[in-house]
PDB file of C-alpha atoms in Angstrom:
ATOM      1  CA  UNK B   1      55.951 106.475  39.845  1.00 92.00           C
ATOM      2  CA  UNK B   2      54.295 104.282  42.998  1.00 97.00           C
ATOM      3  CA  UNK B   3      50.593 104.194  42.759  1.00 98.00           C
ATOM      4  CA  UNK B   4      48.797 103.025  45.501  1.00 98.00           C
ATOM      5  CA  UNK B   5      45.244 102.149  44.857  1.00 98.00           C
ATOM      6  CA  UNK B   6      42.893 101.013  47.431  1.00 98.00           C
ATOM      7  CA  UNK B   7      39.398  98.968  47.104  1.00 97.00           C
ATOM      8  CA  UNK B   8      37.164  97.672  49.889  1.00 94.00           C
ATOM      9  CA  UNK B   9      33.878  98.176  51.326  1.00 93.00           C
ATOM     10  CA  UNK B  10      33.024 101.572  52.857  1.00 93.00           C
ATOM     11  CA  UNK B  11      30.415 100.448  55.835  1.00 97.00           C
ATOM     12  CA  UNK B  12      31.023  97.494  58.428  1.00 97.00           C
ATOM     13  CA  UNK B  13      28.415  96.366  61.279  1.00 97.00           C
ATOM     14  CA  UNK B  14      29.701  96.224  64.496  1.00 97.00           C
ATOM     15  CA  UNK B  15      31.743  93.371  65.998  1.00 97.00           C
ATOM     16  CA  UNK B  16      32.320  91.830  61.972  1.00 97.00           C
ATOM     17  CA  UNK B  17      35.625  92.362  59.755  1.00 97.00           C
ATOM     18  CA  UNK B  18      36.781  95.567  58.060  1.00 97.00           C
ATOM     19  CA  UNK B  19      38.623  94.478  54.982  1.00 98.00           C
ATOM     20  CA  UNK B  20      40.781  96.465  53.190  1.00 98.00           C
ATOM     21  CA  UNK B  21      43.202  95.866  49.708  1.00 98.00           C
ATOM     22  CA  UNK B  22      45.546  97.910  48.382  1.00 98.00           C
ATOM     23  CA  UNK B  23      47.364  97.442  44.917  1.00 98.00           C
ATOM     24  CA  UNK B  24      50.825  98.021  44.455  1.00 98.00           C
ATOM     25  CA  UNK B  25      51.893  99.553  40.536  1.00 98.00           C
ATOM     26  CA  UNK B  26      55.262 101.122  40.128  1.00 97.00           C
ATOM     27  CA  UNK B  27      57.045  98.443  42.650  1.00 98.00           C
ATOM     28  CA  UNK B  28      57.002  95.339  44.597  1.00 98.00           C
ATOM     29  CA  UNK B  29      55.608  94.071  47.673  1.00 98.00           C
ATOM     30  CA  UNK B  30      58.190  91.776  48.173  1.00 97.00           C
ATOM     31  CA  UNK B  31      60.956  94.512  47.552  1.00 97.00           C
ATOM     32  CA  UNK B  32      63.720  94.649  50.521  1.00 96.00           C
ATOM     33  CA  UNK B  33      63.773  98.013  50.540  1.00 96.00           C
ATOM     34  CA  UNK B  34      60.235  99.064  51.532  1.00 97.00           C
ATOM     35  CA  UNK B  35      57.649  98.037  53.747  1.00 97.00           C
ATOM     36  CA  UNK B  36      53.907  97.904  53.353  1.00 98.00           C
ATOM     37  CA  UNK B  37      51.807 100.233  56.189  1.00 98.00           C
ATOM     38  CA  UNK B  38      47.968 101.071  56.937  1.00 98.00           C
ATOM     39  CA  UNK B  39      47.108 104.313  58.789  1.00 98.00           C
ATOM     40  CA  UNK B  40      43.742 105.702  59.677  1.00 98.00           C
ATOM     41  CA  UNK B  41      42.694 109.127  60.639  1.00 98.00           C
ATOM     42  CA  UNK B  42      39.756 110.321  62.169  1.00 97.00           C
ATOM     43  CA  UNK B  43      38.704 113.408  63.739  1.00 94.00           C
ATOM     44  CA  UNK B  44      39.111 112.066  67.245  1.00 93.00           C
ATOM     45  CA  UNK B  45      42.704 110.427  67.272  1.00 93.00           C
ATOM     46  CA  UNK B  46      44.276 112.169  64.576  1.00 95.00           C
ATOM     47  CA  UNK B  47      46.938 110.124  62.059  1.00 97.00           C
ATOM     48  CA  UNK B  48      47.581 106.830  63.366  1.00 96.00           C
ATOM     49  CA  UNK B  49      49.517 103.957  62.612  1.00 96.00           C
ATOM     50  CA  UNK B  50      48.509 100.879  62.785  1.00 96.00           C
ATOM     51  CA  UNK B  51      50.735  98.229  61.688  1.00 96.00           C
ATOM     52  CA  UNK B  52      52.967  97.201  58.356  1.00 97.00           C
ATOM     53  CA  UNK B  53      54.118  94.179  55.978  1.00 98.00           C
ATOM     54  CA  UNK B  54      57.701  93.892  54.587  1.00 98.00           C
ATOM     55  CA  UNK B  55      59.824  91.284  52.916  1.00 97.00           C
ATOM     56  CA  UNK B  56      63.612  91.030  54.326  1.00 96.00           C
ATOM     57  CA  UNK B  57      64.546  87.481  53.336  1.00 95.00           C
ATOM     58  CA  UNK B  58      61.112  86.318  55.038  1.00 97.00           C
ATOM     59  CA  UNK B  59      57.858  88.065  55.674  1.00 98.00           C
ATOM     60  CA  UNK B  60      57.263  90.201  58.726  1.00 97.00           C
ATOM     61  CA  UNK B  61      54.806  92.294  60.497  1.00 97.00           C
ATOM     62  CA  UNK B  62      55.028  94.813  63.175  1.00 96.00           C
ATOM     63  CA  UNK B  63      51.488  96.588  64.557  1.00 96.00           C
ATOM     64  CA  UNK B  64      50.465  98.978  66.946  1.00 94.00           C
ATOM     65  CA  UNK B  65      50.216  97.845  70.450  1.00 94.00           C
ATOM     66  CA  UNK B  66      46.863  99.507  70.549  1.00 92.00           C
ATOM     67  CA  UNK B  67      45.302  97.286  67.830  1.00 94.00           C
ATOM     68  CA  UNK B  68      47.643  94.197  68.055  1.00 95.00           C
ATOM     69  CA  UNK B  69      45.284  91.768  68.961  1.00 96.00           C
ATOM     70  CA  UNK B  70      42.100  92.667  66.148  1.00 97.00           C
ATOM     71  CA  UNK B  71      44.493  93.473  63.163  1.00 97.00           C
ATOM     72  CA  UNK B  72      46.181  91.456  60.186  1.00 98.00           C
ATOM     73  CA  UNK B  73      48.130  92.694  57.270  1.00 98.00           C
ATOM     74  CA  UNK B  74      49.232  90.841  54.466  1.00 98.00           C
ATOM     75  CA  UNK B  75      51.233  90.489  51.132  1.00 98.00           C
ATOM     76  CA  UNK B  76      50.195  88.770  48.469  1.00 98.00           C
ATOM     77  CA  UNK B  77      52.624  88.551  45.919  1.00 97.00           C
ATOM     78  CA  UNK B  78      50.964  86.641  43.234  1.00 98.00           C
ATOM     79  CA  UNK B  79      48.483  90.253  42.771  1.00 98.00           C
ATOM     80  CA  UNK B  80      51.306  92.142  43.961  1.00 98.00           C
ATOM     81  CA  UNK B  81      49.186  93.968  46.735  1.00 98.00           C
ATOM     82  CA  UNK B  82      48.907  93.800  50.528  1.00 98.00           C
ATOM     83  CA  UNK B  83      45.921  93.945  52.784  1.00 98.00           C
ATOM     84  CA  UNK B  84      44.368  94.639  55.790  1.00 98.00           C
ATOM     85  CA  UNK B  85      41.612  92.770  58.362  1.00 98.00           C
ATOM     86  CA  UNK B  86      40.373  94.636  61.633  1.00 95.00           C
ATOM     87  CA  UNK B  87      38.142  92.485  63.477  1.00 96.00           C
ATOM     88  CA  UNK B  88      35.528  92.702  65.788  1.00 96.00           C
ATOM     89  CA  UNK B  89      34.993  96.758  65.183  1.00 97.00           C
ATOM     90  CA  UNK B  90      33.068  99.098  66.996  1.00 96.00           C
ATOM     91  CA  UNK B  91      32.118 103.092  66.121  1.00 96.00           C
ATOM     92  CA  UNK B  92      35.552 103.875  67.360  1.00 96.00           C
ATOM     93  CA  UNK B  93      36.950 102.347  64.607  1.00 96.00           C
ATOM     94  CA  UNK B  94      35.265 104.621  62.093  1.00 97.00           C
ATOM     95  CA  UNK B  95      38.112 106.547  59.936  1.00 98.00           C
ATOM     96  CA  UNK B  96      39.411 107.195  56.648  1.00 98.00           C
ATOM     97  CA  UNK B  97      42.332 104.507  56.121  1.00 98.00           C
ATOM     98  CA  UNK B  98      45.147 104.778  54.349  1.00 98.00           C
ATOM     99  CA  UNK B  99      47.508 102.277  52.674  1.00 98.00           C
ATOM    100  CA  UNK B 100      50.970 104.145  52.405  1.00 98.00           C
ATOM    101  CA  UNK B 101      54.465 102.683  51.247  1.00 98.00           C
ATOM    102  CA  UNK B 102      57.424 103.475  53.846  1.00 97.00           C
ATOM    103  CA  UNK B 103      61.112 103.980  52.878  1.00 96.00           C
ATOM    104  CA  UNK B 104      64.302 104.789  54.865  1.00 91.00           C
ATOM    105  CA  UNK B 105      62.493 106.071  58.016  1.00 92.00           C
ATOM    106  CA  UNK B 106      59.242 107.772  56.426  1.00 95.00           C
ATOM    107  CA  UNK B 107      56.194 107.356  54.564  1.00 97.00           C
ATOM    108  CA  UNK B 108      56.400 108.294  51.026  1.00 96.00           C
ATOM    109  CA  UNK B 109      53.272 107.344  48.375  1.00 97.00           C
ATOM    110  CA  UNK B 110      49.853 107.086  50.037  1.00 98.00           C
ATOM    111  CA  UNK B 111      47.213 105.444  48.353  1.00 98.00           C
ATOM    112  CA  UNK B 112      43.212 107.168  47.855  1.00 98.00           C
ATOM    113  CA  UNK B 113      42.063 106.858  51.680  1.00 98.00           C
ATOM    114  CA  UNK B 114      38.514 104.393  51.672  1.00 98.00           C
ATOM    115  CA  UNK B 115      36.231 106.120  54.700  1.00 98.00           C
ATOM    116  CA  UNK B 116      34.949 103.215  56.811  1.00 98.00           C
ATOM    117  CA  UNK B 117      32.310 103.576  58.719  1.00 97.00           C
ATOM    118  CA  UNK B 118      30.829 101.086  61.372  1.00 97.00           C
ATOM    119  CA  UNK B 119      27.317 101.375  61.916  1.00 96.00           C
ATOM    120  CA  UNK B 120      24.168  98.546  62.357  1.00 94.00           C
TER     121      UNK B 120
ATOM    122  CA  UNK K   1      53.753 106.359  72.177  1.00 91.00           C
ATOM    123  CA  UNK K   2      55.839 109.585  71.488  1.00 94.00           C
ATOM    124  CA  UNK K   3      53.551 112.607  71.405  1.00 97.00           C
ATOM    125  CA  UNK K   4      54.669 114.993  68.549  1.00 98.00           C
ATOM    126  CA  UNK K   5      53.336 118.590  70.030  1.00 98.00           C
ATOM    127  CA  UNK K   6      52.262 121.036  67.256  1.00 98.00           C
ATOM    128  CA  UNK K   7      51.998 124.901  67.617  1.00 96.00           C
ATOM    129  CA  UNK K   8      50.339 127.137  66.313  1.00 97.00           C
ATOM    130  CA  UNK K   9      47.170 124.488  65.657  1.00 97.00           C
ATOM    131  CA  UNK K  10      45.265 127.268  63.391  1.00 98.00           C
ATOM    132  CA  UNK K  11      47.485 129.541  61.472  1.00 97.00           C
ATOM    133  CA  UNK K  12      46.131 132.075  59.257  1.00 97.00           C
ATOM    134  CA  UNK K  13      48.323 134.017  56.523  1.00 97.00           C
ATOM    135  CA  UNK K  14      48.188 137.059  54.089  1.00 96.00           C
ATOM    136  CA  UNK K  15      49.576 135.800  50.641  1.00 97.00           C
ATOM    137  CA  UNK K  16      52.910 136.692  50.462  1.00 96.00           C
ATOM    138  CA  UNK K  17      54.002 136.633  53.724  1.00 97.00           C
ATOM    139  CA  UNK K  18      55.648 133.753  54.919  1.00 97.00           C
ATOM    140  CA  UNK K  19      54.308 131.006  57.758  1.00 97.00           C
ATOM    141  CA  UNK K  20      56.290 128.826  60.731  1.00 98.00           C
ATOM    142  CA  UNK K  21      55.249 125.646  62.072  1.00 98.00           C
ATOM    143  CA  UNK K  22      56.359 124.483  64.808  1.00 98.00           C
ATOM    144  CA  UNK K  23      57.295 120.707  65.884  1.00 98.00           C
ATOM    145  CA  UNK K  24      58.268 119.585  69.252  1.00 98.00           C
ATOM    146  CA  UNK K  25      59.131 115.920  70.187  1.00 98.00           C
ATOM    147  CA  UNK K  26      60.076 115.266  74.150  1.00 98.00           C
ATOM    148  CA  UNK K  27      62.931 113.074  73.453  1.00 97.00           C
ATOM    149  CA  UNK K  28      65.692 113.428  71.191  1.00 98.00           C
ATOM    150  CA  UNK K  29      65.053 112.333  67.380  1.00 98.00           C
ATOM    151  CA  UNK K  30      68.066 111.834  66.711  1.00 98.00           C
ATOM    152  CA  UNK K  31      68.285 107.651  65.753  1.00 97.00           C
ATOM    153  CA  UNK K  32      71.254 105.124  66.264  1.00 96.00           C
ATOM    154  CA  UNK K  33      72.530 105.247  62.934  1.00 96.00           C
ATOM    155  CA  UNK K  34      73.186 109.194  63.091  1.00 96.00           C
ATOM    156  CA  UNK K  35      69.879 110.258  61.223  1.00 97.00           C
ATOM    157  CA  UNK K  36      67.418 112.206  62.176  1.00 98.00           C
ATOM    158  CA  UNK K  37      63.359 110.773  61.218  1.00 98.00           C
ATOM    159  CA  UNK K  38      61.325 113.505  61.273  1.00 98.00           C
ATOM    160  CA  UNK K  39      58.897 114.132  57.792  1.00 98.00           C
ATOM    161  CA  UNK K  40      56.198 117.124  57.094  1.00 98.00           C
ATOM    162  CA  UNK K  41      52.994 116.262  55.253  1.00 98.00           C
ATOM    163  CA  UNK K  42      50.625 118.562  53.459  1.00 98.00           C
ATOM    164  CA  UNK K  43      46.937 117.746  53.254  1.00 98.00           C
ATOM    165  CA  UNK K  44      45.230 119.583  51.205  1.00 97.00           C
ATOM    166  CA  UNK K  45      41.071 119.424  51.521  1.00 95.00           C
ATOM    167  CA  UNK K  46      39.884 116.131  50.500  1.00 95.00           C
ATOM    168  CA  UNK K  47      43.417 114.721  49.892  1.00 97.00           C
ATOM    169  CA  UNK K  48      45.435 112.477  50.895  1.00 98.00           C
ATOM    170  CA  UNK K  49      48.883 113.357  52.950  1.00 98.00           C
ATOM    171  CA  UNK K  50      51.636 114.177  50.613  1.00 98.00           C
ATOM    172  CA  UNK K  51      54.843 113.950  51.757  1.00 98.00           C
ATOM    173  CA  UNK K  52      56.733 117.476  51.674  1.00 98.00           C
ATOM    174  CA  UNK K  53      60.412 117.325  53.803  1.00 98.00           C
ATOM    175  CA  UNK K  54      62.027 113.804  54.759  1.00 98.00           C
ATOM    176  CA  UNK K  55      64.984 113.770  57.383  1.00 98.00           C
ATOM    177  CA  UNK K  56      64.208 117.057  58.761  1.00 98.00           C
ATOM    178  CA  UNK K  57      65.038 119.451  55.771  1.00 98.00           C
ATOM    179  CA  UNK K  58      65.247 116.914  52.589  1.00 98.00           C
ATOM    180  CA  UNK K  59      62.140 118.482  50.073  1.00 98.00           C
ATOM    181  CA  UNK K  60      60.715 115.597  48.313  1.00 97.00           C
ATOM    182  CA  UNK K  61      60.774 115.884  44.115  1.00 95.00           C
ATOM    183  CA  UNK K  62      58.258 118.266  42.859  1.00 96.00           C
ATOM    184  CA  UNK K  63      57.319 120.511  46.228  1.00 98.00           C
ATOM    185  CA  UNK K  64      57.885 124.214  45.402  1.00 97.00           C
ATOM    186  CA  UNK K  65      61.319 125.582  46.878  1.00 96.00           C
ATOM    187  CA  UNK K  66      59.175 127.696  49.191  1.00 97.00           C
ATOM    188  CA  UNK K  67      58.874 125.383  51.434  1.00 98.00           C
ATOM    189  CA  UNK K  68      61.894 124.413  54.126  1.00 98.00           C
ATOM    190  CA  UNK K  69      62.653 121.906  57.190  1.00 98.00           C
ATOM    191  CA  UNK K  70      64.788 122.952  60.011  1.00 98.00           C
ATOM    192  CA  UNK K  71      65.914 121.717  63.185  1.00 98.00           C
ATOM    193  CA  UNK K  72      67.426 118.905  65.371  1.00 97.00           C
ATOM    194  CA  UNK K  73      66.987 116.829  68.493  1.00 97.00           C
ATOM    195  CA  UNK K  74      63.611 117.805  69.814  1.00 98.00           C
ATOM    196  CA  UNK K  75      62.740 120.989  68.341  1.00 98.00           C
ATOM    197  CA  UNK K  76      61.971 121.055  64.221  1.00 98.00           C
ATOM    198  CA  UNK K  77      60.157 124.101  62.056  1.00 98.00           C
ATOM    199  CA  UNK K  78      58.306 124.082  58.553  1.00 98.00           C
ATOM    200  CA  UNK K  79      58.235 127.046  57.152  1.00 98.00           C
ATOM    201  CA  UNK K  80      56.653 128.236  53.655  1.00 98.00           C
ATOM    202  CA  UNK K  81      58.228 131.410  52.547  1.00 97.00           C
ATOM    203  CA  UNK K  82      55.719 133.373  50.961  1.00 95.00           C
ATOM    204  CA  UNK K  83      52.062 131.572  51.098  1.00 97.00           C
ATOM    205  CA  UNK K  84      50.651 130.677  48.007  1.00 97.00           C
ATOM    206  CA  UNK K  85      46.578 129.992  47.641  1.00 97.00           C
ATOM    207  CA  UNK K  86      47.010 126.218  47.037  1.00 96.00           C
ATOM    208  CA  UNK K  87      49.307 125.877  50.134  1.00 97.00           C
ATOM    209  CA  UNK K  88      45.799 126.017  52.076  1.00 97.00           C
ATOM    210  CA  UNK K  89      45.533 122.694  53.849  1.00 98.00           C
ATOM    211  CA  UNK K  90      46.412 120.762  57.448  1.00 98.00           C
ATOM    212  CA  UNK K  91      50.285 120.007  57.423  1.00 98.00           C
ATOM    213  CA  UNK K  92      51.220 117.621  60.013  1.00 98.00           C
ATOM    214  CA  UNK K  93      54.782 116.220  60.980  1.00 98.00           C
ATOM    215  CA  UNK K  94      55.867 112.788  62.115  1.00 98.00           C
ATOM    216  CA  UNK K  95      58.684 110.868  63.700  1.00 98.00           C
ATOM    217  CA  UNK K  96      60.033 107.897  63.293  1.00 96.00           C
ATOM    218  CA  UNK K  97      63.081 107.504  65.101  1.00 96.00           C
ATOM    219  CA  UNK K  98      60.789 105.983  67.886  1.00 94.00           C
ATOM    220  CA  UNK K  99      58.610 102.522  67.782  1.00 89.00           C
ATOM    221  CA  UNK K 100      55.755 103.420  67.263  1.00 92.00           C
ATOM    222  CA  UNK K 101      56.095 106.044  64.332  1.00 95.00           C
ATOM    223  CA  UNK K 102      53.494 108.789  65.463  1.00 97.00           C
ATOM    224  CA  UNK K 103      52.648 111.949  63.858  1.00 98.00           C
ATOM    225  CA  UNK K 104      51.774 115.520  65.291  1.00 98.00           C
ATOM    226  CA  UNK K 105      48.061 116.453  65.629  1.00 97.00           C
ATOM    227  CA  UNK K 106      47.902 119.220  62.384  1.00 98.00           C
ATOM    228  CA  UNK K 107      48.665 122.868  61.972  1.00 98.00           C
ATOM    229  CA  UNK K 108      45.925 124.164  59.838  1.00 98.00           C
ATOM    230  CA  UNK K 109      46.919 126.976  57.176  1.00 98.00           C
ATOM    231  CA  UNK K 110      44.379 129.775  55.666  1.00 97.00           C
ATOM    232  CA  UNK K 111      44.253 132.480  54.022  1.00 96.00           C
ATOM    233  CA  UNK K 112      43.456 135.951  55.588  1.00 93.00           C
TER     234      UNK K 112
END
C-alpha cells in the first residue's frame, strides 16, 4: 500500500517560501509509471492543481500556467520523496495542500493535506 | 482550463434511498488513445480526497459496490444506491483528458 506522508511548516509571511515534503513508502519516485503531483484546495478556488515530478528516462516537470513562474517541485531519490517551493506568497495562497501520486490518467493515494497559511 | 460543472451542489438524502451526481465537461473527454479520464473523489469531513471510480465507471479496491460511474463524452453521473451514514461528505469529479487536469467544484451529500 502507497503512503504518502507530508511534513512542512504550517504558517508562511508574505512574499517568503512555502516549503513543502512529502515521503514516498510503498513505491518509488523514480518509478516510470507514476508521477509525483501537489494540489491545494481552499474555500475560494476549489481543488487545484498545481504542477507534478516524474521520471521517464530523465526527470520532468509540468505546472500550472497559473503558478508557473513562483513554483518548484522536486524528486529526491536518495530519501525517496519529492517536494514542493512556492515563492513569494501572498493570503491568496492560503490552502490545505496536498501531495498525491498520479497513475494512468488519475490521481490515486493522497497524502495528509498540511494547511498553510500566509499571514505577517 | 476546462471547467468541470457540478449539479446538484447541495444534495440531501433519506438513508436508503439512493443519490445522482451529476458531471458535465464542455468538450468531449474522450482522449487520443480511446480512454476516457474522468475520476470521482469522496471527501469525507476532515479527510483527505479518496479516490472512488477511475475511467468513468472503474470502482477503486475497497469502495462499497453501492457506488457506480456512468457516462461518456461530456456528460458523466455518480450515483450511490442506497445512502449509507458514512457516505456523508463533498464528492467531487475530475478530468484529465485535458492539460490542465481540473476537477469539478463539489456536490455536498447529507443526511435528511
Amino acid at each position: 500500500q502507497v503512503q504518502l506522508q507530508q511534513s512542512g511548516p504550517g504558517l508562511v509571511k508574505p512574499s517568503q517560501t512555502l516549503s513543502l515534503t512529502c515521503a514516498i513508502s510503498g513505491d518509488s519516485v523514480s518509478s516510470n509509471r507514476v508521477t509525483w503531483n501537489w494540489i491545494r484546495q481552499s474555500p475560494s478556488r476549489g481543488l487545484e492543481w498545481l504542477g507534478r515530478t516524474y521520471y521517464r528516462s530523465k526527470w520532468k516537470n509540468d505546472y500550472a500556467l497559473s503558478v508557473q513562474s513562483r513554483i518548484t517541485i522536486n524528486p529526491d531519490t536518495s530519501k525517496n520523496q519529492f517536494s514542493l517551493q512556492f515563492n513569494s506568497v501572498t493570503p491568496e495562497d492560503t490552502a490545505v495542500y496536498y501531495c498525491v501520486r498520479g497513475v494512468s490518467g488519475s490521481l490515486d493515494f493522497w497524502g495528509q493535506g498540511t494547511l498553510v497559511s500566509v499571514s505577517s | 482550463d476546462l471547467v468541470m460543472t457540478q449539479s446538484p451542489l447541495s444534495l440531501p438524502v433519506t438513508l436508503g434511498q439512493s443519490a445522482s451526481v451529476s458531471c458535465r465537461s464542455p468538450r468531449s473527454l474522450v482522449f487520443s488513445d480511446g480512454n476516457t479520464y474522468l475520476s470521482w473523489f469522496q471527501q469525507r469531513p476532515g479527510q483527505s480526497p479518496r479516490r472512488l471510480i477511475y475511467q468513468v465507471s472503474n470502482r477503486d479496491s475497497g469502495v462499497p459496490d453501492r457506488f457506480s460511474g456512468s457516462g461518456s463524452g461530456t456528460d458523466f453521473t455518480l450515483k450511490i444506491s442506497g445512502v449509507e451514514a458514512e457516505d456523508v461528505g463533498v464528492y467531487y469529479c475530475m478530468q484529465a483528458s485535458h492539460w490542465p487536469w481540473t476537477f469539478g467544484q463539489g456536490t455536498k451529500v447529507e443526511i435528511k
